[in-house]
XYZ file of C-alpha atoms in Angstrom:
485
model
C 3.286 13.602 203.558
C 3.877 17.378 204.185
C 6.715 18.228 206.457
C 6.168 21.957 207.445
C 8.854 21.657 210.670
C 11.158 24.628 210.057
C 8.564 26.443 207.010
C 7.615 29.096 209.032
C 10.207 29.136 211.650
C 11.054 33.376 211.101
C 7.613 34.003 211.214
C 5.788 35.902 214.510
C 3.095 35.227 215.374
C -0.420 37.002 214.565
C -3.644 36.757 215.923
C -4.655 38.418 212.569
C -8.694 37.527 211.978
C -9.322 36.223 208.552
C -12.980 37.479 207.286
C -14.514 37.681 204.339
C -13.325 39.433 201.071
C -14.815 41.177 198.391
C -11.915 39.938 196.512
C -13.128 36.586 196.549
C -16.950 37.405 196.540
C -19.683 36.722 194.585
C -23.515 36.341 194.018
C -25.587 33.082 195.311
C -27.112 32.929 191.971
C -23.896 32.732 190.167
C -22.654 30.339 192.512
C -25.676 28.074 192.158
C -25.371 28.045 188.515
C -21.544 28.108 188.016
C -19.649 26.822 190.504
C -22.289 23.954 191.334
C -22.469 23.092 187.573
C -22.379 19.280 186.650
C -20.575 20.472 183.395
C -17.972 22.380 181.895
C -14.767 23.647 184.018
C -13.743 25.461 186.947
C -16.952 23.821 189.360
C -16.673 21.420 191.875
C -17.380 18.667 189.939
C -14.178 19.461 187.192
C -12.220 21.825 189.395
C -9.897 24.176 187.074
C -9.578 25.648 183.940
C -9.293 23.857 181.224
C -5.930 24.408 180.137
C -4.343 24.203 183.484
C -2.101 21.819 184.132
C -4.274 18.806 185.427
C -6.919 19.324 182.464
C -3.934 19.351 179.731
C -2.663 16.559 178.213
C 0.855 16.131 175.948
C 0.857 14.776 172.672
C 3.559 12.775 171.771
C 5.278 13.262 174.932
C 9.406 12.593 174.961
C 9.646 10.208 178.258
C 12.471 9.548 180.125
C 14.500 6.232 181.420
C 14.769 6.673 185.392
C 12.111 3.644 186.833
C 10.389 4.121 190.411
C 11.820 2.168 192.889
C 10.250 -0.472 194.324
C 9.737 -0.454 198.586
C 13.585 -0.387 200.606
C 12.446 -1.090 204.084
C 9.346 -2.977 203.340
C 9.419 -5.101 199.982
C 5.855 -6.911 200.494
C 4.334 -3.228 200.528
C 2.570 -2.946 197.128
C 1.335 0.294 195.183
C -1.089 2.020 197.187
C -4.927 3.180 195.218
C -7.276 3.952 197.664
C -9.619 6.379 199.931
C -8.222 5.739 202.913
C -6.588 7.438 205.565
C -4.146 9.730 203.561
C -6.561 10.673 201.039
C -9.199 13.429 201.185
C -12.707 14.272 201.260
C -14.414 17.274 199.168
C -16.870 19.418 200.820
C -19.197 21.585 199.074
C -20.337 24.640 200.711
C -23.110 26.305 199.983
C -24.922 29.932 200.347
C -27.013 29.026 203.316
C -23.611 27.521 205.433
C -22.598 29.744 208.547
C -18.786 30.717 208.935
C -16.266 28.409 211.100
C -13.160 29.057 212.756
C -10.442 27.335 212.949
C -7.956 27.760 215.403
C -3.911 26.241 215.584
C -3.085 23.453 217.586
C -2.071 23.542 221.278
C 0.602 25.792 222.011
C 0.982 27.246 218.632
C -0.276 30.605 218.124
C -2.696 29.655 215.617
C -3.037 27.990 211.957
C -0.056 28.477 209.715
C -0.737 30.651 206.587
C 2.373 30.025 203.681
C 1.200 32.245 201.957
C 1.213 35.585 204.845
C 3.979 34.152 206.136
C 2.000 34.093 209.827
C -0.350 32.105 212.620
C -3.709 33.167 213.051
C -6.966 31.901 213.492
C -8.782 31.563 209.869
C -12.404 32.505 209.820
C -14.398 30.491 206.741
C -17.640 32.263 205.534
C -19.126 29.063 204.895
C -18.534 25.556 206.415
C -20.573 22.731 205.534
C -21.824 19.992 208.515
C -20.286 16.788 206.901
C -16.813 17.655 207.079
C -14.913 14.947 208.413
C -10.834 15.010 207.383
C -8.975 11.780 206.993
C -7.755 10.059 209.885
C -4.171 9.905 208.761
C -0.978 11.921 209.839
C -2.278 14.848 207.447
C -5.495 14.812 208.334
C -6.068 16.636 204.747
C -9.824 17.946 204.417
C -10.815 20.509 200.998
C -13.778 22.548 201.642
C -15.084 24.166 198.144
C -17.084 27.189 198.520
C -19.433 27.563 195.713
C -20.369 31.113 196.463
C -16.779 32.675 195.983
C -15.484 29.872 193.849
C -12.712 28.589 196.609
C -10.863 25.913 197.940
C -9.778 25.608 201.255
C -7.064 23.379 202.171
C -6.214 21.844 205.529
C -3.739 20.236 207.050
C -3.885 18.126 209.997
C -7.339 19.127 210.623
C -9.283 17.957 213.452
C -12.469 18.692 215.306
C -12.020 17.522 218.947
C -15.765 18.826 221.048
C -16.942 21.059 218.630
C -13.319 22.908 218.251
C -11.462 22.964 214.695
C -8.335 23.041 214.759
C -5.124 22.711 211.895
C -1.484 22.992 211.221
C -1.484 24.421 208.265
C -4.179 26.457 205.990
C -3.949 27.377 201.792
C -6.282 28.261 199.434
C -7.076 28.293 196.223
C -9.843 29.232 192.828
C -12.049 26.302 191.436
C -11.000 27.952 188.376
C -7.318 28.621 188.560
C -4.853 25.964 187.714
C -4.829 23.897 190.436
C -0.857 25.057 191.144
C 0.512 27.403 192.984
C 2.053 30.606 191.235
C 5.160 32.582 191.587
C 3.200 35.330 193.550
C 1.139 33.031 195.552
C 3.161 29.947 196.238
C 0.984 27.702 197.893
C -2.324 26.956 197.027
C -2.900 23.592 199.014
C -2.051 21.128 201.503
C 0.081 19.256 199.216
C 3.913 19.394 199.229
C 4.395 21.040 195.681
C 2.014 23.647 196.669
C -1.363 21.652 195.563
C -4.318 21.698 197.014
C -5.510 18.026 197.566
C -8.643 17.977 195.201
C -6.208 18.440 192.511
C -5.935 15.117 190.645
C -7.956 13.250 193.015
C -10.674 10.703 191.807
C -13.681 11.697 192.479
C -17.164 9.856 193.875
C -18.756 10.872 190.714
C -16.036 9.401 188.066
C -15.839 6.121 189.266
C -18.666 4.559 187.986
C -18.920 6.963 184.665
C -18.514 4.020 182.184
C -16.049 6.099 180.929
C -12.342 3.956 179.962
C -10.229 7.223 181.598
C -10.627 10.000 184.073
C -10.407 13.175 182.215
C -7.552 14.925 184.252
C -4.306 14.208 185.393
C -3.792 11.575 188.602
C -1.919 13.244 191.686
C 0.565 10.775 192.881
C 3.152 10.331 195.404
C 6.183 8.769 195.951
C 9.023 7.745 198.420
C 11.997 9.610 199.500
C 14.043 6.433 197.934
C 12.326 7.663 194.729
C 11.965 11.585 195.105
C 14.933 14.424 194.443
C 16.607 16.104 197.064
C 17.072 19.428 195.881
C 20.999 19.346 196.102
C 22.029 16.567 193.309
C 18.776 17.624 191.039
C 15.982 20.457 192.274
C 13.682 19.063 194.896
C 10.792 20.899 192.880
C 9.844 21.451 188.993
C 7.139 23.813 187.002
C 4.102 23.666 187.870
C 4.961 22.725 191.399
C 6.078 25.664 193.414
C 7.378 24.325 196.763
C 8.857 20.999 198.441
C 9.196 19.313 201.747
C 11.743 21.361 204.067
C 13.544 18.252 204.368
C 13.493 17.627 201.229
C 17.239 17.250 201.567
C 16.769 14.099 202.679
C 15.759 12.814 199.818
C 17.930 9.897 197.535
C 15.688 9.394 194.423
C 15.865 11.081 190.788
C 12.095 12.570 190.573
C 11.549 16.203 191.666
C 7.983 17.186 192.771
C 6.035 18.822 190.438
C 6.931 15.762 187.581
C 4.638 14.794 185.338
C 4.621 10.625 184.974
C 3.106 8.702 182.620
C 2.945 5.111 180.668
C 4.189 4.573 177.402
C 2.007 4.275 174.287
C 2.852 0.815 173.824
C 1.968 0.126 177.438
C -0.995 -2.802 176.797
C -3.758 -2.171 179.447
C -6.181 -4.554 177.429
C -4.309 -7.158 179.357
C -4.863 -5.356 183.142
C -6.699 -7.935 185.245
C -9.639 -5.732 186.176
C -11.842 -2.722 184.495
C -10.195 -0.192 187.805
C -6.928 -1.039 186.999
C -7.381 -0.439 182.700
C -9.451 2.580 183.502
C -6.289 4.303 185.752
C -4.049 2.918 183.446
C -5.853 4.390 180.766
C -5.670 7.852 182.614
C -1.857 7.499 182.960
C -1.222 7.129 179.508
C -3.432 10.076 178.026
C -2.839 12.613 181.085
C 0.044 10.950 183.029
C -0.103 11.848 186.855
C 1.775 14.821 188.924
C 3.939 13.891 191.560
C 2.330 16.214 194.700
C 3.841 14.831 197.704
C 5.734 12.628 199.807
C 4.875 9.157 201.143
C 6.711 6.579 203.159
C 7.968 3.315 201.453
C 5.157 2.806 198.692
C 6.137 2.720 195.462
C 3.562 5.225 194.487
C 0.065 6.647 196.228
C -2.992 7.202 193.696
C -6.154 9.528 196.060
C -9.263 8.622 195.682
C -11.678 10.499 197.258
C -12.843 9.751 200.585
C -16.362 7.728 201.644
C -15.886 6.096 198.057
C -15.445 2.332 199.871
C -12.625 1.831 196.994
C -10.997 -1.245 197.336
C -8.009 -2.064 194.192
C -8.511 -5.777 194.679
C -11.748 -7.319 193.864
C -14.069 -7.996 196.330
C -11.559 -6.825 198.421
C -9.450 -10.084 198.520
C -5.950 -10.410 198.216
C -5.299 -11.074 194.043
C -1.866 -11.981 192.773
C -2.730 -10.529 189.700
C -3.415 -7.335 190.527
C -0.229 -7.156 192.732
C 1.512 -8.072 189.362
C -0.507 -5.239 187.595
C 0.572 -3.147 190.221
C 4.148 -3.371 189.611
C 4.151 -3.375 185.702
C 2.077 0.223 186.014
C 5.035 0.839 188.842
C 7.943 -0.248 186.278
C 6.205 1.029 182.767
C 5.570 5.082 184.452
C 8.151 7.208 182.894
C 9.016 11.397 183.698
C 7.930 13.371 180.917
C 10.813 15.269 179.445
C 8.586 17.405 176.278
C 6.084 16.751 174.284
C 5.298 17.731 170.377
C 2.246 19.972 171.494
C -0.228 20.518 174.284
C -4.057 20.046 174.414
C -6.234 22.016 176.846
C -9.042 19.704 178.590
C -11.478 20.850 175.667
C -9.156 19.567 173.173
C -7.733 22.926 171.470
C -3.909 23.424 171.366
C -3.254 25.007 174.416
C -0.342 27.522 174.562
C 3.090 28.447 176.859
C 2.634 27.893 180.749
C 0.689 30.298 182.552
C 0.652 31.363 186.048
C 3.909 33.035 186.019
C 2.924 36.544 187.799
C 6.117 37.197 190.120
C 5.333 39.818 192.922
C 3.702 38.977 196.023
C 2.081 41.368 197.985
C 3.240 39.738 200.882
C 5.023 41.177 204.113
C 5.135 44.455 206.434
C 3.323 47.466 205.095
C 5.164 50.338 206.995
C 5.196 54.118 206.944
C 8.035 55.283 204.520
C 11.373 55.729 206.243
C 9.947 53.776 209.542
C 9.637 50.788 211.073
C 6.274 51.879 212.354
C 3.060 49.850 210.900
C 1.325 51.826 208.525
C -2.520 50.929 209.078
C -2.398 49.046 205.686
C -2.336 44.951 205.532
C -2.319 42.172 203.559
C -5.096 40.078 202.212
C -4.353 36.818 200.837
C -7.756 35.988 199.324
C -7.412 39.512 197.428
C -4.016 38.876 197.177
C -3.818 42.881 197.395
C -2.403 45.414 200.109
C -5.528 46.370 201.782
C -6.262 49.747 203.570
C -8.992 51.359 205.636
C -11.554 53.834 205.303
C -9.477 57.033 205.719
C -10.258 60.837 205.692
C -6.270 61.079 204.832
C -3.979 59.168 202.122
C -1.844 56.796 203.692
C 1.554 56.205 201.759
C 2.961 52.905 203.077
C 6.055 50.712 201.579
C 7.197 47.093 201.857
C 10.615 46.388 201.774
C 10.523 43.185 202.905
C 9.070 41.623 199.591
C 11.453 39.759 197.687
C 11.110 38.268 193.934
C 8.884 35.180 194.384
C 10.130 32.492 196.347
C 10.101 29.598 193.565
C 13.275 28.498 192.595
C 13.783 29.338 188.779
C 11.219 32.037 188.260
C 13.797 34.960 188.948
C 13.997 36.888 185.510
C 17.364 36.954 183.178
C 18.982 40.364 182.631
C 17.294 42.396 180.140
C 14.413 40.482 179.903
C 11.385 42.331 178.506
C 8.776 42.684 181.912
C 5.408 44.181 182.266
C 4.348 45.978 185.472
C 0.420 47.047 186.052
C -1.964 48.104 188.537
C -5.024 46.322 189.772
C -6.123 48.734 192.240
C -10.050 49.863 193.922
C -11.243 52.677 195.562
C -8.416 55.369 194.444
C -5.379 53.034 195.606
C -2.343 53.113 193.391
C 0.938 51.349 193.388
C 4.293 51.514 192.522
C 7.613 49.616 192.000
C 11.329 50.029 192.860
C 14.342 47.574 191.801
C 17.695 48.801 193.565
C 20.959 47.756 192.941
C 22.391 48.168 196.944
C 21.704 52.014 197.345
C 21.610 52.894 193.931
C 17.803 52.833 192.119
C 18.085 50.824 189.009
C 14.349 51.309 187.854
C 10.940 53.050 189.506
C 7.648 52.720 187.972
C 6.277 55.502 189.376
C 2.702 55.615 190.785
C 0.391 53.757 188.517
C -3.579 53.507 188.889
C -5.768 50.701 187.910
C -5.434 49.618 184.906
C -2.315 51.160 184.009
C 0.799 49.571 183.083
C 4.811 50.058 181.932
C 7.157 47.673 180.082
C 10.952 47.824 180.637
C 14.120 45.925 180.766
C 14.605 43.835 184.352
C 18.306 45.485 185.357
C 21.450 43.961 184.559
C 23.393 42.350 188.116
C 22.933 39.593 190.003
C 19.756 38.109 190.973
C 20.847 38.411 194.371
C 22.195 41.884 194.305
C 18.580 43.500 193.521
C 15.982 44.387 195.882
C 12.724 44.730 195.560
C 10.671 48.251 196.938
C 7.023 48.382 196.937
C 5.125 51.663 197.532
C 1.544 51.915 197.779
C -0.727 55.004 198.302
C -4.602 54.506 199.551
C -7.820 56.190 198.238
C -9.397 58.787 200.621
C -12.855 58.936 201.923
C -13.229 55.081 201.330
C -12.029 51.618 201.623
C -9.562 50.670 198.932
C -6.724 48.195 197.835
C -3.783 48.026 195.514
C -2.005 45.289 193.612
C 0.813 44.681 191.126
C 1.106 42.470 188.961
C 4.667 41.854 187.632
C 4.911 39.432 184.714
C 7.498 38.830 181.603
C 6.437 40.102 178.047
């Protein structure tokens, strides 16, 4: 249940338009063939690349002893599986879909963006008919756009005489890794920075005659259950974000965990094929805690209109209640594991994902507080400028290291800076040390890059610059990419 009460509480409002991007575009026949495909990865049928993290799978993985807590306030409350009103339904747009947009809710100044950092209405080049989001709290509905190849993620949608409106909008690639980044933090409508289609079960896998879904489970739990970010970090790799009130927390089990059963655990025994085919899942992929629910041990999503009912014939079964609760008190954290394997079943390396500067913030004229004419685009995740018979030099110094707790580099680490730039645009960065410069990149076109040392000091006591110059005589963007070695 994402709690987004005080997330964007500095932020003032925008009534920034978001159109389409050539950052995110590309050709109705590759989207027909790629991002519609019934195989392979990164489509809407097996969102993702294969060695992200819902597609991976630990061998031999080291598991913990902490066991998820059973219900405090309600004990008959059992395990929750199901499509129902806290799940999600997956929309696939296609080329011949007009745009939508989606406005904030009553009084607010429009849909809040994590990633900008503002309100504003959110235009979507394409917006299937059938969308209809879940009628719970979150109202949590994932359009996939199989022309550009993204998700969008909303939360608390609603469509009230033709009007769209949401809290909260994120997006992400079909073939990214399902996670947010260090750079871009928020990728979904889940707590940890998910979007929602991320370990769902899909329409299409339930009926398979397969004995396990071929991806990670997301999963919830309870606050009794979840960290609170003071005793133990409310949030863990890959998840990038938590519940603002996370603090309120009492449990063990940060978001972003990875759960699973033991190898010994016996599903032959599982009173029904559902139960051994989830069960299944959780022991080969394990599931990612995503989010927050109230008083159920755990939350499994399947995906909306699938008329999924965990007890047969939808009656009340003892058995499967007791199923329930062994799967509850068998699910472990994972700790490590011997080795990885990607979803295609080849050793799959060190995490990814772990680019650290966000383009994010005010783009000003050097020396100023005066707005330069340059902005930034999320979906190109780039500083963006106009068409412009005269180079514009603008700066940022409101950007920070990323946001995710952890991801700040050690002293003297080896780091790699480069350019992904169009149309001319270069970039460039600064660390200071208070009023001191402690390392400058210089200007660096596309393509280029430079390795150094990240400066000794404090996390706390560097700042980050960034300076960006535009092309002339055309539109063009800038980006930087700031990774370790």
């Amino acid at each position: 249940m994402r709690n987004r009460a005080t997330w964007l509480h500095s932020i003032i409002a925008s009534g920034m338009l978001l159109a389409a991007s050539t950052g995110i575009m590309a050709s109705a026949a590759q989207a027909q063939t790629g991002y519609t495909a019934t195989t392979g990865f990164g489509t809407f049928y097996k969102p993702f690349q294969a060695d992200s993290p819902w597609n991976s799978r630990p061998v031999n993985p080291f598991l913990g002893t902490y066991q998820l807590r059973k219900p405090l306030l309600n004990p008959d409350w059992i395990p929750s599986i199901s499509d129902g009103a806290y799940s999600v339904g997956v929309f696939m747009a296609r080329a011949s879909d007009g745009p939508m947009t989606i406005y904030g809710k009553p009084g607010t100044a429009g849909v809040g963006d994590p990633d900008t950092g503002q309100y504003h209405d959110i235009t979507i080049p394409r917006w299937p008919d059938n969308v209809v989001p879940a009628t719970g709290e979150d109202g949590h509905a994932e359009v996939v756009d199989t022309v550009t190849g993204v998700i969008h993620s909303f939360y608390q949608l609603t469509n009230k005489n033709g009007r769209w409106t949401a809290t909260m909008y994120a997006w992400t690639r079909l073939e990214g890794r399902g996670f947010g980044d260090p750079a871009h933090w928020s990728q979904g409508a889940r707590s940890a920075g998910a979007p929602p289609t991320a370990g769902l079960i899909r329409l299409h896998e339930l009926n398979d005659n397969k004995p396990h879904y071929e991806h990670a489970l997301a999963i919830s739990l309870p606050a009794h259950t979840l960290s609170n970010g003071i005793t133990r970090a409310s949030y863990v790799y890959p998840a990038t974000t938590a519940d603002t009130n996370a603090w309120l927390n009492t449990g063990k089990i940060p978001l972003g965990t990875r759960l699973m059963l033991p190898a010994s655990f016996d599903t032959s025994t599982l009173s029904t094929a559902a139960l051994r085919k989830i069960a299944n899942t959780l022991k080969l992929y394990g599931a990612y805690v995503v989010d927050r629910n109230y008083d159920t041990a755990f939350s499994l999503y399947v995906e909306k209109g699938a008329n999924f009912n965990i007890m047969p014939n939808g009656q009340w079964n003892t058995r499967v209640v007791s199923d329930l609760d062994r799967i509850r008190a068998g699910m472990r954290e994972v700790l490590g594991a011997d080795s990885w394997l990607d979803g295609n079943g080849a050793p799959k390396g060190g995490p990814g994902g772990k680019g650290l500067l966000s383009m994010r913030g005010d783009w000003l004229l050097p020396g100023t507080s005066t707005p330069s004419g340059a902005k930034y685009d999320t979906w190109m995740q780039a500083v963006k400028f106009p068409n412009t018979a005269r180079k514009i030099t603008t700066v940022n110094y409101s950007n920070g290291i990323s946001k995710v707790a952890g991801s700040n580099p050690a002293a003297r680490t080896p780091m790699r800076f480069s350019a992904v730039t169009a149309g001319g645009a270069m970039i460039r960065l600064q660390l200071w040390k208070g009023y001191s410069l402690a390392y400058d990149s210089g200007y660096l076109a596309n393509g280029s890059e430079v390795k150094f040392e990240w400066p000794t000091g404090a996390p706390a006591a560097l700042s980050v610059r960034l300076l960006a110059e535009s092309g002339v005589n055309t539109a063009s963007h800038a980006r930087g990419v700031l990774e370790p070695q």
